[in-house]
């Protein structure tokens, strides 16, 4: 992780930390595990330290989902756990067991954590330049969000990358804005700008917050063995 653009030059001095993600396919689901450690320092000497640990289980048809997440921000520890189901034609539901019992409706067609990436790749392959979806991941109590993505194909590569064949793939630049589901605001809560390859690998990703941008750059990648089903 590193610091990108800032709204007020000099206010933010740096962003450090790392992200480690594992995506594994089983015979019936995608299992995702992610660990994020981010430290933001400011000119006044203050710092924002955030750690996130997330594990998700998502059925291959995108209809069933289980999630566990823990977020620690400057010592404030929050835990989330629950299950959810979605349907393309009717409303679904998310049920939290932590931090407390919560039930919330999910609109028809809601995408889960990995499902959003998979769905966006499908839209991009079909030639879409804009895509709109509802997404739910369970990493907080805010519930489902509306995601609006703008998609631009990548230019053809002229040289091989240094990280191997998993990155020698066509892909797109995607700018995704996230809004509360019922919001009419013009400004999103946050945005993500990512290079997304057609196999789901993301070599570079920018987290665009209100005051600064954090850049996530891929340094190492390993392929896992596909299951024999």
Tab-separated table of C-alpha atoms in Angstrom:
chain	number	residue	atom	x	y	z
A	1	UNK	CA	0.000	0.000	0.000
A	2	UNK	CA	1.174	3.533	-0.761
A	3	UNK	CA	-0.174	7.073	-0.796
A	4	UNK	CA	-1.704	8.429	-3.983
A	5	UNK	CA	-3.380	11.795	-4.523
A	6	UNK	CA	-4.480	14.012	-1.607
A	7	UNK	CA	-7.124	16.752	-1.555
A	8	UNK	CA	-4.958	18.953	0.673
A	9	UNK	CA	-1.249	18.648	-0.236
A	10	UNK	CA	0.913	18.090	2.821
A	11	UNK	CA	-1.937	17.010	5.102
A	12	UNK	CA	-1.277	13.295	4.578
A	13	UNK	CA	2.352	12.221	4.664
A	14	UNK	CA	2.086	8.550	3.847
A	15	UNK	CA	0.161	5.308	3.600
A	16	UNK	CA	1.828	2.032	4.537
A	17	UNK	CA	0.791	-1.548	5.039
A	18	UNK	CA	-0.099	-4.575	2.978
A	19	UNK	CA	-2.964	-6.708	1.703
A	20	UNK	CA	-2.930	-10.486	1.449
A	21	UNK	CA	-5.767	-12.229	-0.377
A	22	UNK	CA	-6.510	-15.883	-1.050
A	23	UNK	CA	-9.191	-16.951	-3.513
A	24	UNK	CA	-9.866	-20.682	-3.666
A	25	UNK	CA	-12.422	-22.572	-5.726
A	26	UNK	CA	-13.989	-25.729	-4.269
A	27	UNK	CA	-16.537	-28.023	-5.893
A	28	UNK	CA	-19.458	-25.919	-4.676
A	29	UNK	CA	-18.136	-22.485	-3.699
A	30	UNK	CA	-15.575	-19.713	-3.802
A	31	UNK	CA	-13.702	-19.194	-0.525
A	32	UNK	CA	-12.086	-15.791	-0.038
A	33	UNK	CA	-9.745	-14.776	2.787
A	34	UNK	CA	-8.302	-11.293	3.075
A	35	UNK	CA	-6.025	-9.585	5.572
A	36	UNK	CA	-5.499	-5.814	5.369
A	37	UNK	CA	-3.120	-3.737	7.469
A	38	UNK	CA	-3.075	0.003	6.714
A	39	UNK	CA	-1.375	2.903	8.498
A	40	UNK	CA	-2.086	6.492	7.432
A	41	UNK	CA	0.120	9.289	8.839
A	42	UNK	CA	-0.688	13.006	8.791
A	43	UNK	CA	1.334	16.210	9.024
A	44	UNK	CA	0.070	16.845	12.578
A	45	UNK	CA	1.602	13.578	13.753
A	46	UNK	CA	-1.680	11.720	14.013
A	47	UNK	CA	-2.068	8.279	12.531
A	48	UNK	CA	-4.932	6.041	11.462
A	49	UNK	CA	-4.185	2.376	12.005
A	50	UNK	CA	-6.651	-0.087	10.536
A	51	UNK	CA	-6.650	-3.857	10.338
A	52	UNK	CA	-9.261	-5.982	8.594
A	53	UNK	CA	-9.570	-9.758	8.546
A	54	UNK	CA	-12.288	-11.226	6.336
A	55	UNK	CA	-13.341	-14.720	5.290
A	56	UNK	CA	-16.227	-15.418	2.948
A	57	UNK	CA	-17.873	-18.534	1.509
A	58	UNK	CA	-19.932	-17.957	-1.635
A	59	UNK	CA	-21.774	-20.678	-3.565
A	60	UNK	CA	-20.818	-20.966	-7.228
A	61	UNK	CA	-24.332	-19.928	-8.304
A	62	UNK	CA	-24.023	-16.727	-6.215
A	63	UNK	CA	-27.149	-17.470	-4.163
A	64	UNK	CA	-25.712	-18.427	-0.758
A	65	UNK	CA	-23.124	-16.577	1.301
A	66	UNK	CA	-21.427	-16.851	4.698
A	67	UNK	CA	-19.125	-14.181	6.104
A	68	UNK	CA	-16.884	-13.432	9.080
A	69	UNK	CA	-15.082	-10.101	9.423
A	70	UNK	CA	-13.097	-8.284	12.108
A	71	UNK	CA	-12.165	-4.618	11.837
A	72	UNK	CA	-9.803	-2.806	14.232
A	73	UNK	CA	-9.457	0.966	13.726
A	74	UNK	CA	-7.154	2.738	16.220
A	75	UNK	CA	-8.049	0.117	18.830
A	76	UNK	CA	-11.809	0.095	18.128
A	77	UNK	CA	-12.534	-3.617	17.617
A	78	UNK	CA	-15.651	-4.682	15.689
A	79	UNK	CA	-16.701	-8.182	14.652
A	80	UNK	CA	-19.271	-9.246	12.076
A	81	UNK	CA	-20.621	-12.691	11.284
A	82	UNK	CA	-23.632	-13.943	9.382
A	83	UNK	CA	-25.261	-15.674	6.450
A	84	UNK	CA	-27.166	-14.413	3.438
A	85	UNK	CA	-29.040	-15.600	0.395
A	86	UNK	CA	-29.859	-13.812	-2.841
A	87	UNK	CA	-32.015	-14.396	-5.901
A	88	UNK	CA	-32.032	-12.802	-9.326
A	89	UNK	CA	-35.853	-12.412	-9.383
A	90	UNK	CA	-36.936	-11.903	-5.761
A	91	UNK	CA	-35.669	-10.318	-2.564
A	92	UNK	CA	-33.054	-12.069	-0.484
A	93	UNK	CA	-32.016	-11.678	3.134
A	94	UNK	CA	-28.919	-11.187	5.265
A	95	UNK	CA	-28.887	-12.374	8.882
A	96	UNK	CA	-26.133	-11.236	11.270
A	97	UNK	CA	-25.288	-13.209	14.406
A	98	UNK	CA	-22.534	-10.718	15.379
A	99	UNK	CA	-22.248	-8.036	16.672
A	100	UNK	CA	-25.957	-8.591	17.325
A	101	UNK	CA	-28.935	-10.275	15.706
A	102	UNK	CA	-29.803	-8.236	12.614
A	103	UNK	CA	-31.994	-9.094	9.636
A	104	UNK	CA	-32.074	-7.040	6.462
A	105	UNK	CA	-33.611	-7.461	3.040
A	106	UNK	CA	-31.450	-7.706	-0.065
A	107	UNK	CA	-32.887	-6.466	-3.387
A	108	UNK	CA	-33.273	-8.932	-6.278
A	109	UNK	CA	-29.989	-9.504	-8.077
A	110	UNK	CA	-27.743	-8.603	-5.114
A	111	UNK	CA	-24.107	-9.608	-5.673
A	112	UNK	CA	-21.843	-10.818	-2.883
A	113	UNK	CA	-18.113	-10.195	-2.273
A	114	UNK	CA	-16.486	-12.135	-5.116
A	115	UNK	CA	-19.683	-12.235	-7.157
A	116	UNK	CA	-19.438	-8.501	-7.901
A	117	UNK	CA	-16.030	-8.935	-9.568
A	118	UNK	CA	-17.231	-11.964	-11.517
A	119	UNK	CA	-20.393	-10.126	-12.607
A	120	UNK	CA	-18.438	-7.033	-13.704
A	121	UNK	CA	-16.087	-9.193	-15.802
A	122	UNK	CA	-19.130	-10.753	-17.467
A	123	UNK	CA	-20.533	-7.283	-18.254
A	124	UNK	CA	-17.157	-6.126	-19.584
A	125	UNK	CA	-16.806	-9.179	-21.826
A	126	UNK	CA	-20.222	-8.337	-23.253
A	127	UNK	CA	-18.991	-4.881	-24.239
A	128	UNK	CA	-20.651	-2.835	-21.486
A	129	UNK	CA	-19.060	0.514	-20.670
A	130	UNK	CA	-21.291	1.079	-17.624
A	131	UNK	CA	-22.750	-1.388	-15.125
A	132	UNK	CA	-25.001	-0.919	-12.097
A	133	UNK	CA	-25.465	-3.510	-9.325
A	134	UNK	CA	-26.373	-3.928	-5.672
A	135	UNK	CA	-23.636	-5.509	-3.530
A	136	UNK	CA	-23.487	-6.903	0.008
A	137	UNK	CA	-20.331	-8.154	1.771
A	138	UNK	CA	-21.060	-8.087	5.525
A	139	UNK	CA	-17.851	-6.271	6.492
A	140	UNK	CA	-19.927	-3.667	8.379
A	141	UNK	CA	-23.528	-3.064	9.473
A	142	UNK	CA	-24.389	-0.646	6.671
A	143	UNK	CA	-26.148	-3.285	4.600
A	144	UNK	CA	-26.316	-3.472	0.806
A	145	UNK	CA	-24.831	-0.722	-1.361
A	146	UNK	CA	-25.348	0.391	-4.928
A	147	UNK	CA	-22.238	0.056	-7.078
A	148	UNK	CA	-21.932	1.973	-10.347
A	149	UNK	CA	-18.994	0.961	-12.542
A	150	UNK	CA	-17.470	2.577	-15.621
A	151	UNK	CA	-15.452	0.169	-17.762
A	152	UNK	CA	-12.623	0.918	-20.225
A	153	UNK	CA	-10.692	-1.859	-22.059
A	154	UNK	CA	-6.948	-1.941	-21.426
A	155	UNK	CA	-4.564	-1.182	-24.267
A	156	UNK	CA	-2.722	-4.202	-25.674
A	157	UNK	CA	0.498	-4.997	-23.827
A	158	UNK	CA	3.813	-4.590	-25.594
A	159	UNK	CA	5.994	-6.305	-22.965
A	160	UNK	CA	5.596	-9.216	-20.595
A	161	UNK	CA	5.168	-8.510	-16.912
A	162	UNK	CA	7.526	-9.776	-14.198
A	163	UNK	CA	4.917	-11.678	-12.167
A	164	UNK	CA	4.150	-14.507	-14.577
A	165	UNK	CA	1.400	-15.770	-16.906
A	166	UNK	CA	-1.494	-14.985	-14.545
A	167	UNK	CA	-0.987	-11.325	-15.462
A	168	UNK	CA	-0.482	-11.817	-19.208
A	169	UNK	CA	-4.205	-11.439	-19.818
A	170	UNK	CA	-6.578	-8.900	-21.374
A	171	UNK	CA	-8.610	-6.767	-19.001
A	172	UNK	CA	-10.178	-3.439	-18.190
A	173	UNK	CA	-9.852	-0.350	-16.040
A	174	UNK	CA	-12.929	-0.162	-13.811
A	175	UNK	CA	-13.962	2.885	-11.784
A	176	UNK	CA	-16.565	1.775	-9.230
A	177	UNK	CA	-18.490	4.199	-7.019
A	178	UNK	CA	-20.321	2.912	-3.927
A	179	UNK	CA	-23.474	4.590	-2.580
A	180	UNK	CA	-25.876	3.795	0.281
A	181	UNK	CA	-28.783	1.922	-1.241
A	182	UNK	CA	-31.384	4.677	-0.784
A	183	UNK	CA	-29.023	7.628	-1.253
A	184	UNK	CA	-29.749	10.384	-3.763
A	185	UNK	CA	-26.390	12.061	-3.142
A	186	UNK	CA	-24.202	12.914	-6.114
A	187	UNK	CA	-21.006	12.010	-4.232
A	188	UNK	CA	-20.340	8.356	-3.386
A	189	UNK	CA	-19.199	7.139	0.042
A	190	UNK	CA	-15.995	5.938	-1.605
A	191	UNK	CA	-14.671	4.805	-4.970
A	192	UNK	CA	-12.376	2.093	-6.264
A	193	UNK	CA	-10.383	2.317	-9.488
A	194	UNK	CA	-8.912	-1.025	-10.461
A	195	UNK	CA	-7.178	-2.818	-13.289
A	196	UNK	CA	-9.173	-6.060	-13.525
A	197	UNK	CA	-7.961	-8.873	-15.781
A	198	UNK	CA	-10.350	-11.379	-17.341
A	199	UNK	CA	-9.268	-14.055	-14.823
A	200	UNK	CA	-10.141	-11.815	-11.857
A	201	UNK	CA	-6.566	-10.832	-10.991
A	202	UNK	CA	-6.201	-7.168	-9.968
A	203	UNK	CA	-2.623	-5.907	-10.542
A	204	UNK	CA	-3.410	-2.395	-9.313
A	205	UNK	CA	-6.190	-0.872	-7.279
A	206	UNK	CA	-6.849	2.620	-5.949
A	207	UNK	CA	-9.042	3.198	-2.893
A	208	UNK	CA	-10.410	6.721	-3.317
A	209	UNK	CA	-11.511	8.254	-0.020
A	210	UNK	CA	-12.738	11.808	0.626
A	211	UNK	CA	-9.324	13.282	1.486
A	212	UNK	CA	-6.768	10.875	0.037
A	213	UNK	CA	-6.156	7.882	-2.208
A	214	UNK	CA	-4.460	4.651	-1.158
A	215	UNK	CA	-2.805	2.621	-3.927
A	216	UNK	CA	-2.630	-1.157	-3.767
A	217	UNK	CA	0.044	-2.634	-6.087
A	218	UNK	CA	0.452	-6.361	-6.665
A	219	UNK	CA	3.889	-7.661	-5.659
A	220	UNK	CA	3.460	-11.443	-5.598
A	221	UNK	CA	0.935	-13.950	-6.913
A	222	UNK	CA	0.694	-17.763	-6.824
A	223	UNK	CA	-1.763	-20.058	-8.577
A	224	UNK	CA	-3.699	-22.629	-6.543
A	225	UNK	CA	-4.624	-26.055	-7.857
A	226	UNK	CA	-8.174	-26.374	-9.215
A	227	UNK	CA	-10.396	-28.990	-7.530
A	228	UNK	CA	-11.240	-32.309	-9.207
A	229	UNK	CA	-15.011	-32.470	-8.959
